[in-house]
Amino acid sequence: MSPLTRARCAALDAQDPLAPLREEFRLPDGVLYLDGNSLGALPRATPDRVAELIEREWGQDLVTSWNKHGWIELPRRIGDKLARLIGAGSGEVVVADSTSVNLFKLLAAALRLAPSRRVILSERDNFPTDLYIAEGLTALLGKGHALRLVESDALAAAIDAETAVVMLTHVNYRTGTMHDMAALTEAAHRAGALMLWDLAHSAGAVPVDLTLAGADFAVGCGYKYLNGGPGAPAFLWVAPQHQERFSQPLSGWLGHAEPFAFEPSYRPAPGIGRFLCGTPPVLSMAALEAGIDVMLAAEPAALREKSIGLTDCFIAAVEQAAEGLGLDLVTPRDAARRGSQVSFRHVAGYPVMQALIQRGVIGDFRAPDILRFGFAPLYTRFVDAWDAAAALVEVLRSRAWDRPEFHRRAAVT
Ligand SMILES: *Cc1c(COP(=O)(O)O)cnc(C)c1O
């Protein structure tokens, strides 16, 4: 195969049907941003939308905005838009709280539905908050529930008659490996267990069809590929056949059937509304909606095709030049098993990433030794993949990373 060149990458950009959408984002000059899987970039529409909400809706219309500007509807309205990205129907998704809190609500609901089963099954390499939330919940319940962790390739075989719920992240945050959602969901159901998917690295990055997979629950994150801004609210989905059967323990007033009846005891709202808890963060909701609107302008199949193209290019550009430099690809070579990121292991991963960031190539580091590069297909170009690979190779060859300031760990890596 002939080696990849920068000219070839530029030609791919010229043919890219999604290329115009990059203009919908504000990206700083001189920066190659490959960390949209940690914090998505700023959509151009967001500052004006948030300013308008503050000035006109909050400033002028004050409390009447809950009705007049539909603030009270935001969790459901944005949920319905998001549903289109994850193969869910309208009335099945709400935007609320953080991913961690939504996991708590759904796991608790799932355990209530399977009272004779005691095991939450997950994988050892799942994102830690998912595991911590399961630990906290089982301790709180005090009924002998346990979180059981196995390696990724042992999951299907580990689902048994004790398993109440299988809780997995669809695309692994560290390696970028994507699970077969339909196959694992089927394996869970065959054993009589419920299936909960965390879509933090999937929504807006890879095609997801929760309905087709027959899943039971899902959560996901608003500030990564959905470009909702730092700390954006998260979302949750409950399959329609379960919505009326489930109750969740964070029984706040906005999940009540009639919040403004101010009754002394809780009655859950019909449908997905019962998974709400308290007052929505309206400013953050507006920013998230602007991010999702940009995403909805893209054809999902085109997003996936570009994501695979970008990650393929980056892997090829790095590997054809980095022989003997100590990089080890941990993301699957098979594009069908890959999310929208590429991770390489390197013994000096942390300082290497700091040296890259100093050059304006922003990825991130995940302990113990992983360099992580996210390829958000809405705004990343093929030449960005090429230039980032060239910068990585240069940093390694020159050992530019081996300076004391690059070894100092910051609070957020
Ligand atoms: C980013 C991420 C989260 C984030 O949870 P928050 O409660 O929003 O901080 C949760 N799970 C996974 C798998 C993630 O990647």
Short mmCIF file of C-alpha atoms and ligand atoms in Angstrom, two decimals:
data_model
loop_
_atom_site.label_atom_id
_atom_site.label_comp_id
_atom_site.label_asym_id
_atom_site.label_seq_id
_atom_site.Cartn_x
_atom_site.Cartn_y
_atom_site.Cartn_z
CA MET A 1 0.00 0.00 0.00
CA SER A 2 1.36 3.44 -0.87
CA PRO A 3 2.08 5.62 2.15
CA LEU A 4 -0.42 8.23 3.25
CA THR A 5 0.53 11.84 2.46
CA ARG A 6 -0.69 15.23 3.61
CA ALA A 7 -1.89 15.91 0.07
CA ARG A 8 -4.08 12.79 0.23
CA CYS A 9 -5.58 14.05 3.52
CA ALA A 10 -6.27 17.45 1.97
CA ALA A 11 -8.02 15.71 -0.92
CA LEU A 12 -10.22 13.84 1.55
CA ASP A 13 -11.16 17.17 3.17
CA ALA A 14 -12.06 18.59 -0.23
CA GLN A 15 -14.53 15.71 -0.79
CA ASP A 16 -15.92 15.70 2.75
CA PRO A 17 -19.68 16.39 2.79
CA LEU A 18 -19.47 17.41 6.47
CA ALA A 19 -16.68 19.95 5.93
CA PRO A 20 -19.04 22.99 5.94
CA LEU A 21 -20.21 22.10 9.47
CA ARG A 22 -16.80 23.01 10.84
CA GLU A 23 -17.86 26.62 10.26
CA GLU A 24 -20.55 26.12 12.88
CA PHE A 25 -17.85 26.00 15.57
CA ARG A 26 -15.51 28.56 17.06
CA LEU A 27 -12.09 26.96 17.10
CA PRO A 28 -9.02 28.94 18.14
CA ASP A 29 -6.32 29.58 15.54
CA GLY A 30 -3.21 27.49 15.86
CA VAL A 31 -4.91 24.73 17.81
CA LEU A 32 -5.55 21.17 16.66
CA TYR A 33 -8.35 20.10 18.94
CA LEU A 34 -8.49 16.36 19.49
CA ASP A 35 -10.23 16.32 22.84
CA GLY A 36 -13.86 16.71 21.85
CA ASN A 37 -14.43 13.38 23.60
CA SER A 38 -13.66 15.12 26.91
CA LEU A 39 -15.06 18.61 26.28
CA GLY A 40 -16.70 19.32 22.92
CA ALA A 41 -15.89 22.55 21.07
CA LEU A 42 -17.99 25.71 21.27
CA PRO A 43 -20.75 25.99 18.63
CA ARG A 44 -20.96 29.47 17.10
CA ALA A 45 -24.65 29.72 17.95
CA THR A 46 -24.19 29.03 21.66
CA PRO A 47 -22.97 32.40 23.03
CA ASP A 48 -25.84 34.31 21.39
CA ARG A 49 -28.41 31.75 22.45
CA VAL A 50 -27.25 31.81 26.07
CA ALA A 51 -26.96 35.62 26.05
CA GLU A 52 -30.49 35.92 24.68
CA LEU A 53 -31.80 33.61 27.35
CA ILE A 54 -30.10 35.62 30.06
CA GLU A 55 -30.98 39.08 28.75
CA ARG A 56 -34.44 38.61 27.38
CA GLU A 57 -35.94 35.55 29.01
CA TRP A 58 -34.43 35.79 32.47
CA GLY A 59 -33.81 39.57 32.47
CA GLN A 60 -37.12 40.72 31.03
CA ASP A 61 -39.64 37.95 31.47
CA LEU A 62 -38.36 36.67 34.80
CA VAL A 63 -40.32 33.84 36.37
CA THR A 64 -42.97 33.92 33.64
CA SER A 65 -40.36 32.38 31.34
CA TRP A 66 -41.02 28.94 32.82
CA ASN A 67 -44.26 28.99 30.84
CA LYS A 68 -43.71 31.75 28.28
CA HIS A 69 -40.40 30.42 27.00
CA GLY A 70 -41.07 26.77 27.79
CA TRP A 71 -38.27 26.37 30.34
CA ILE A 72 -40.25 23.69 32.13
CA GLU A 73 -40.38 21.66 28.91
CA LEU A 74 -36.62 21.74 28.28
CA PRO A 75 -35.74 18.32 29.76
CA ARG A 76 -38.30 16.60 27.51
CA ARG A 77 -37.91 18.83 24.47
CA ILE A 78 -34.15 18.40 24.28
CA GLY A 79 -34.62 14.73 25.19
CA ASP A 80 -36.82 14.29 22.10
CA LYS A 81 -34.15 15.84 19.88
CA LEU A 82 -31.47 13.66 21.39
CA ALA A 83 -33.62 10.57 20.95
CA ARG A 84 -33.02 10.82 17.19
CA LEU A 85 -29.28 10.31 17.73
CA ILE A 86 -29.64 7.12 19.76
CA GLY A 87 -32.45 5.22 18.09
CA ALA A 88 -35.08 6.15 20.67
CA GLY A 89 -38.59 7.46 20.22
CA SER A 90 -40.08 10.72 21.40
CA GLY A 91 -41.17 10.70 25.02
CA GLU A 92 -38.44 8.19 25.88
CA VAL A 93 -35.51 10.45 26.81
CA VAL A 94 -35.06 13.25 29.33
CA VAL A 95 -32.10 15.55 29.84
CA ALA A 96 -31.28 15.94 33.52
CA ASP A 97 -28.62 15.85 36.19
CA SER A 98 -25.17 14.33 35.53
CA THR A 99 -24.37 10.96 34.01
CA SER A 100 -23.39 9.72 37.47
CA VAL A 101 -26.72 10.74 39.04
CA ASN A 102 -28.69 9.26 36.14
CA LEU A 103 -26.82 5.97 36.59
CA PHE A 104 -27.87 5.96 40.23
CA LYS A 105 -31.52 6.48 39.33
CA LEU A 106 -31.60 3.81 36.63
CA LEU A 107 -29.59 1.20 38.51
CA ALA A 108 -31.83 1.62 41.53
CA ALA A 109 -34.93 1.28 39.34
CA ALA A 110 -33.49 -1.84 37.71
CA LEU A 111 -32.66 -3.53 41.03
CA ARG A 112 -36.19 -2.87 42.28
CA LEU A 113 -37.56 -4.71 39.28
CA ALA A 114 -35.43 -7.80 39.86
CA PRO A 115 -35.76 -8.34 43.62
CA SER A 116 -34.56 -11.95 43.62
CA ARG A 117 -31.30 -11.16 41.80
CA ARG A 118 -28.36 -9.57 43.56
CA VAL A 119 -25.61 -8.90 41.02
CA ILE A 120 -24.76 -5.82 38.96
CA LEU A 121 -22.35 -7.08 36.32
CA SER A 122 -19.84 -4.76 34.68
CA GLU A 123 -16.33 -4.76 33.29
CA ARG A 124 -13.22 -3.95 35.24
CA ASP A 125 -12.14 -1.32 32.76
CA ASN A 126 -15.45 0.58 32.82
CA PHE A 127 -15.30 4.30 33.57
CA PRO A 128 -14.79 4.58 37.33
CA THR A 129 -17.81 6.76 38.14
CA ASP A 130 -20.10 4.01 36.81
CA LEU A 131 -18.48 1.53 39.20
CA TYR A 132 -18.39 3.94 42.13
CA ILE A 133 -22.10 4.70 41.74
CA ALA A 134 -22.92 0.99 41.71
CA GLU A 135 -20.82 0.51 44.86
CA GLY A 136 -22.55 3.40 46.62
CA LEU A 137 -25.99 2.15 45.68
CA THR A 138 -25.41 -1.44 46.79
CA ALA A 139 -24.04 -0.19 50.13
CA LEU A 140 -27.06 2.07 50.62
CA LEU A 141 -29.56 -0.69 49.84
CA GLY A 142 -27.96 -3.02 52.40
CA LYS A 143 -29.62 -6.08 50.88
CA GLY A 144 -26.57 -8.03 49.87
CA HIS A 145 -26.29 -6.70 46.33
CA ALA A 146 -22.84 -6.92 44.78
CA LEU A 147 -21.01 -5.34 41.91
CA ARG A 148 -19.23 -8.06 39.97
CA LEU A 149 -16.41 -7.03 37.64
CA VAL A 150 -14.95 -9.18 34.88
CA GLU A 151 -12.64 -8.59 31.93
CA SER A 152 -14.25 -7.42 28.74
CA ASP A 153 -13.94 -10.72 26.86
CA ALA A 154 -15.48 -12.67 29.77
CA LEU A 155 -18.66 -10.59 29.94
CA ALA A 156 -21.08 -12.67 27.91
CA ALA A 157 -20.16 -15.85 29.80
CA ALA A 158 -20.46 -14.14 33.17
CA ILE A 159 -24.13 -13.21 32.82
CA ASP A 160 -26.12 -15.74 34.84
CA ALA A 161 -29.26 -16.32 36.90
CA GLU A 162 -27.86 -14.09 39.68
CA THR A 163 -27.43 -11.10 37.37
CA ALA A 164 -30.04 -8.39 37.88
CA VAL A 165 -28.52 -5.86 35.50
CA VAL A 166 -25.59 -5.69 33.12
CA MET A 167 -24.13 -2.17 33.12
CA LEU A 168 -21.66 -1.37 30.37
CA THR A 169 -20.15 1.60 28.59
CA HIS A 170 -20.64 1.13 24.86
CA VAL A 171 -17.32 2.72 23.82
CA ASN A 172 -14.49 2.34 26.31
CA TYR A 173 -13.18 5.76 27.43
CA ARG A 174 -9.56 4.63 27.56
CA THR A 175 -9.10 2.29 24.60
CA GLY A 176 -11.93 3.37 22.28
CA THR A 177 -13.11 -0.24 21.92
CA MET A 178 -16.79 -0.52 21.04
CA HIS A 179 -18.98 -3.34 22.36
CA ASP A 180 -21.49 -5.17 20.20
CA MET A 181 -24.60 -3.60 21.72
CA ALA A 182 -27.14 -5.95 20.16
CA ALA A 183 -25.24 -9.15 20.99
CA LEU A 184 -24.58 -8.28 24.64
CA THR A 185 -28.13 -7.04 25.15
CA GLU A 186 -29.39 -10.34 23.80
CA ALA A 187 -27.04 -12.28 26.06
CA ALA A 188 -28.33 -10.34 29.08
CA HIS A 189 -31.94 -10.98 28.16
CA ARG A 190 -31.33 -14.66 27.53
CA ALA A 191 -30.22 -14.94 31.16
CA GLY A 192 -33.19 -12.88 32.36
CA ALA A 193 -31.10 -9.79 33.18
CA LEU A 194 -31.72 -6.15 32.28
CA MET A 195 -29.27 -4.17 30.12
CA LEU A 196 -28.08 -0.64 30.88
CA TRP A 197 -25.80 1.16 28.40
CA ASP A 198 -23.65 4.20 29.12
CA LEU A 199 -23.39 6.17 25.86
CA ALA A 200 -20.94 8.83 27.09
CA HIS A 201 -18.53 8.15 24.22
CA SER A 202 -21.19 7.09 21.72
CA ALA A 203 -23.93 9.73 21.42
CA GLY A 204 -22.89 11.98 18.55
CA ALA A 205 -19.83 9.84 17.80
CA VAL A 206 -21.07 6.46 16.55
CA PRO A 207 -24.45 5.18 15.37
CA VAL A 208 -26.58 3.90 18.23
CA ASP A 209 -29.94 2.19 17.95
CA LEU A 210 -31.24 1.35 21.41
CA THR A 211 -34.62 0.26 20.08
CA LEU A 212 -33.15 -2.13 17.52
CA ALA A 213 -30.78 -3.56 20.14
CA GLY A 214 -33.75 -4.07 22.49
CA ALA A 215 -31.91 -2.41 25.40
CA ASP A 216 -33.65 -1.50 28.65
CA PHE A 217 -31.90 1.64 29.88
CA ALA A 218 -29.27 4.12 28.79
CA VAL A 219 -27.47 7.18 30.10
CA GLY A 220 -25.10 9.56 28.36
CA CYS A 221 -23.15 12.73 28.60
CA GLY A 222 -23.89 16.21 27.20
CA TYR A 223 -20.47 17.85 27.26
CA LYS A 224 -18.47 15.42 25.10
CA TYR A 225 -19.45 14.77 21.46
CA LEU A 226 -22.75 16.66 21.92
CA ASN A 227 -20.86 19.93 22.48
CA GLY A 228 -23.12 21.09 25.31
CA GLY A 229 -20.40 22.94 27.25
CA PRO A 230 -18.54 22.25 30.50
CA GLY A 231 -20.74 20.39 32.97
CA ALA A 232 -23.67 20.19 30.50
CA PRO A 233 -26.59 18.14 31.78
CA ALA A 234 -26.67 14.45 30.91
CA PHE A 235 -29.50 12.32 29.54
CA LEU A 236 -31.28 9.10 30.31
CA TRP A 237 -33.45 6.73 28.31
CA VAL A 238 -35.90 4.10 29.51
CA ALA A 239 -37.46 1.63 27.07
CA PRO A 240 -41.16 2.48 26.75
CA GLN A 241 -42.37 -0.89 28.01
CA HIS A 242 -40.61 -0.26 31.33
CA GLN A 243 -41.48 3.36 31.97
CA GLU A 244 -44.69 2.78 33.91
CA ARG A 245 -43.25 -0.16 35.87
CA PHE A 246 -40.21 1.60 37.23
CA SER A 247 -39.81 3.96 40.09
CA GLN A 248 -36.57 5.64 41.00
CA PRO A 249 -35.45 6.72 44.46
CA LEU A 250 -34.61 10.39 43.78
CA SER A 251 -38.29 11.21 43.95
CA GLY A 252 -38.04 14.95 43.60
CA TRP A 253 -40.93 17.27 42.91
CA LEU A 254 -40.36 17.64 39.18
CA GLY A 255 -40.78 13.88 38.77
CA HIS A 256 -44.19 14.14 40.47
CA ALA A 257 -47.39 13.69 38.48
CA GLU A 258 -48.50 17.22 39.46
CA PRO A 259 -45.62 19.26 40.85
CA PHE A 260 -47.75 22.34 41.25
CA ALA A 261 -50.43 20.55 43.20
CA PHE A 262 -47.88 20.58 46.06
CA GLU A 263 -49.22 17.37 47.56
CA PRO A 264 -47.52 16.06 50.71
CA SER A 265 -46.74 12.67 49.20
CA TYR A 266 -45.08 11.53 46.01
CA ARG A 267 -46.95 10.24 42.99
CA PRO A 268 -44.70 9.53 40.01
CA ALA A 269 -45.41 11.31 36.74
CA PRO A 270 -46.58 9.10 33.90
CA GLY A 271 -43.84 7.94 31.55
CA ILE A 272 -40.29 9.22 31.37
CA GLY A 273 -41.14 12.33 33.45
CA ARG A 274 -40.77 10.33 36.66
CA PHE A 275 -37.03 10.14 36.05
CA LEU A 276 -36.67 13.88 36.61
CA CYS A 277 -35.77 15.09 40.07
CA GLY A 278 -35.30 18.83 40.65
CA THR A 279 -35.26 22.11 38.74
CA PRO A 280 -33.41 21.95 35.40
CA PRO A 281 -30.27 24.06 34.90
CA VAL A 282 -31.84 26.29 32.25
CA LEU A 283 -28.70 28.13 31.11
CA SER A 284 -26.84 24.86 30.60
CA MET A 285 -29.85 23.35 28.87
CA ALA A 286 -29.87 26.17 26.32
CA ALA A 287 -26.19 25.58 25.55
CA LEU A 288 -26.76 21.85 25.19
CA GLU A 289 -29.68 22.39 22.82
CA ALA A 290 -27.48 24.56 20.58
CA GLY A 291 -24.89 21.77 20.49
CA ILE A 292 -27.44 19.09 19.64
CA ASP A 293 -28.96 21.26 16.91
CA VAL A 294 -25.61 21.35 15.09
CA MET A 295 -25.28 17.59 15.43
CA LEU A 296 -28.75 17.03 13.98
CA ALA A 297 -27.70 18.88 10.83
CA ALA A 298 -25.33 16.02 9.98
CA GLU A 299 -26.29 12.75 8.31
CA PRO A 300 -25.50 9.95 10.85
CA ALA A 301 -24.03 7.67 8.18
CA ALA A 302 -21.75 10.48 6.99
CA LEU A 303 -20.61 11.10 10.57
CA ARG A 304 -19.66 7.47 11.01
CA GLU A 305 -17.91 7.26 7.66
CA LYS A 306 -15.86 10.36 8.42
CA SER A 307 -15.07 9.19 11.95
CA ILE A 308 -13.69 5.92 10.60
CA GLY A 309 -11.77 7.81 7.91
CA LEU A 310 -10.20 10.19 10.43
CA THR A 311 -9.18 7.48 12.87
CA ASP A 312 -7.84 5.27 10.04
CA CYS A 313 -5.77 8.20 8.73
CA PHE A 314 -4.37 9.05 12.14
CA ILE A 315 -3.37 5.44 12.84
CA ALA A 316 -1.73 5.12 9.40
CA ALA A 317 0.07 8.47 9.62
CA VAL A 318 1.47 7.67 13.07
CA GLU A 319 2.44 4.08 12.36
CA GLN A 320 4.19 4.74 9.06
CA ALA A 321 6.53 7.20 10.81
CA ALA A 322 6.81 6.04 14.40
CA GLU A 323 8.65 2.72 14.03
CA GLY A 324 10.81 2.13 17.08
CA LEU A 325 9.47 5.12 19.04
CA GLY A 326 7.70 3.00 21.66
CA LEU A 327 4.09 3.62 20.69
CA ASP A 328 1.63 0.79 21.03
CA LEU A 329 -1.86 1.06 19.48
CA VAL A 330 -4.54 0.02 21.97
CA THR A 331 -7.59 0.98 19.89
CA PRO A 332 -8.90 -1.84 17.68
CA ARG A 333 -7.54 -1.87 14.14
CA ASP A 334 -10.89 -3.21 13.02
CA ALA A 335 -12.92 -0.03 12.43
CA ALA A 336 -16.16 -1.86 13.20
CA ARG A 337 -14.98 -2.28 16.81
CA ARG A 338 -13.71 1.30 17.20
CA GLY A 339 -15.38 4.43 18.55
CA SER A 340 -14.31 7.90 17.40
CA GLN A 341 -10.97 7.99 19.23
CA VAL A 342 -7.47 6.57 18.92
CA SER A 343 -5.31 5.66 21.91
CA PHE A 344 -1.65 4.78 22.01
CA ARG A 345 0.27 3.44 24.96
CA HIS A 346 3.67 5.02 25.68
CA VAL A 347 5.79 4.76 28.84
CA ALA A 348 6.17 8.55 28.92
CA GLY A 349 2.51 9.16 28.00
CA TYR A 350 1.94 12.04 30.39
CA PRO A 351 4.91 14.27 29.44
CA VAL A 352 4.48 13.42 25.75
CA MET A 353 0.92 14.76 25.88
CA GLN A 354 2.04 17.91 27.72
CA ALA A 355 4.65 18.56 25.02
CA LEU A 356 1.97 18.12 22.34
CA ILE A 357 -0.41 20.49 24.11
CA GLN A 358 2.36 23.07 24.31
CA ARG A 359 2.58 22.79 20.49
CA GLY A 360 -1.18 23.35 20.18
CA VAL A 361 -2.14 19.71 19.63
CA ILE A 362 -4.69 19.03 22.34
CA GLY A 363 -5.46 15.44 23.25
CA ASP A 364 -5.39 14.03 26.75
CA PHE A 365 -3.76 11.45 28.97
CA ARG A 366 -5.44 8.58 30.81
CA ALA A 367 -3.51 6.78 33.52
CA PRO A 368 -1.39 4.77 33.59
CA ASP A 369 0.17 5.30 30.15
CA ILE A 370 -2.41 6.18 27.49
CA LEU A 371 -2.27 9.05 24.99
CA ARG A 372 -5.85 9.66 23.87
CA PHE A 373 -6.92 11.48 20.70
CA GLY A 374 -10.61 12.15 20.02
CA PHE A 375 -11.83 12.73 16.45
CA ALA A 376 -15.11 14.64 16.59
CA PRO A 377 -16.29 14.26 12.99
CA LEU A 378 -18.29 17.51 12.97
CA TYR A 379 -15.25 19.78 13.13
CA THR A 380 -12.06 17.73 12.75
CA ARG A 381 -10.32 17.73 9.35
CA PHE A 382 -8.27 14.99 7.74
CA VAL A 383 -5.28 17.34 7.63
CA ASP A 384 -5.68 17.78 11.40
CA ALA A 385 -5.22 14.02 11.79
CA TRP A 386 -2.11 14.22 9.60
CA ASP A 387 -0.63 17.26 11.38
CA ALA A 388 -1.30 15.80 14.82
CA ALA A 389 0.45 12.57 13.82
CA ALA A 390 3.43 14.56 12.54
CA ALA A 391 3.61 16.52 15.81
CA LEU A 392 3.47 13.32 17.85
CA VAL A 393 6.28 11.75 15.85
CA GLU A 394 8.40 14.92 16.14
CA VAL A 395 7.91 15.11 19.91
CA LEU A 396 8.98 11.48 20.27
CA ARG A 397 11.95 11.66 17.92
CA SER A 398 13.35 14.84 19.44
CA ARG A 399 12.52 13.72 23.00
CA ALA A 400 11.09 17.24 23.42
CA TRP A 401 8.80 15.76 26.07
CA ASP A 402 11.66 15.11 28.47
CA ARG A 403 11.65 18.48 30.22
CA PRO A 404 10.81 18.90 33.92
CA GLU A 405 7.75 21.11 33.31
CA PHE A 406 6.11 18.40 31.20
CA HIS A 407 6.38 15.87 34.01
CA ARG A 408 4.45 17.93 36.57
CA ARG A 409 0.92 16.52 36.93
CA ALA A 410 -2.03 18.92 36.86
CA ALA A 411 -5.31 18.18 38.66
CA VAL A 412 -7.10 17.38 35.39
CA THR A 413 -5.17 15.22 32.93
C1 LIG B 1 -17.51 11.18 30.91
C2 LIG B 1 -18.16 9.97 31.48
C3 LIG B 1 -19.03 10.08 32.56
C4 LIG B 1 -19.22 11.40 33.21
O1 LIG B 1 -20.05 11.40 34.31
P1 LIG B 1 -20.45 12.78 34.98
O2 LIG B 1 -21.35 12.38 36.06
O3 LIG B 1 -21.15 13.60 33.92
O4 LIG B 1 -19.22 13.47 35.44
C5 LIG B 1 -19.68 8.93 33.01
N1 LIG B 1 -19.46 7.74 32.41
C6 LIG B 1 -18.61 7.60 31.37
C7 LIG B 1 -18.40 6.28 30.73
C8 LIG B 1 -17.93 8.71 30.88
O5 LIG B 1 -17.08 8.59 29.86
#
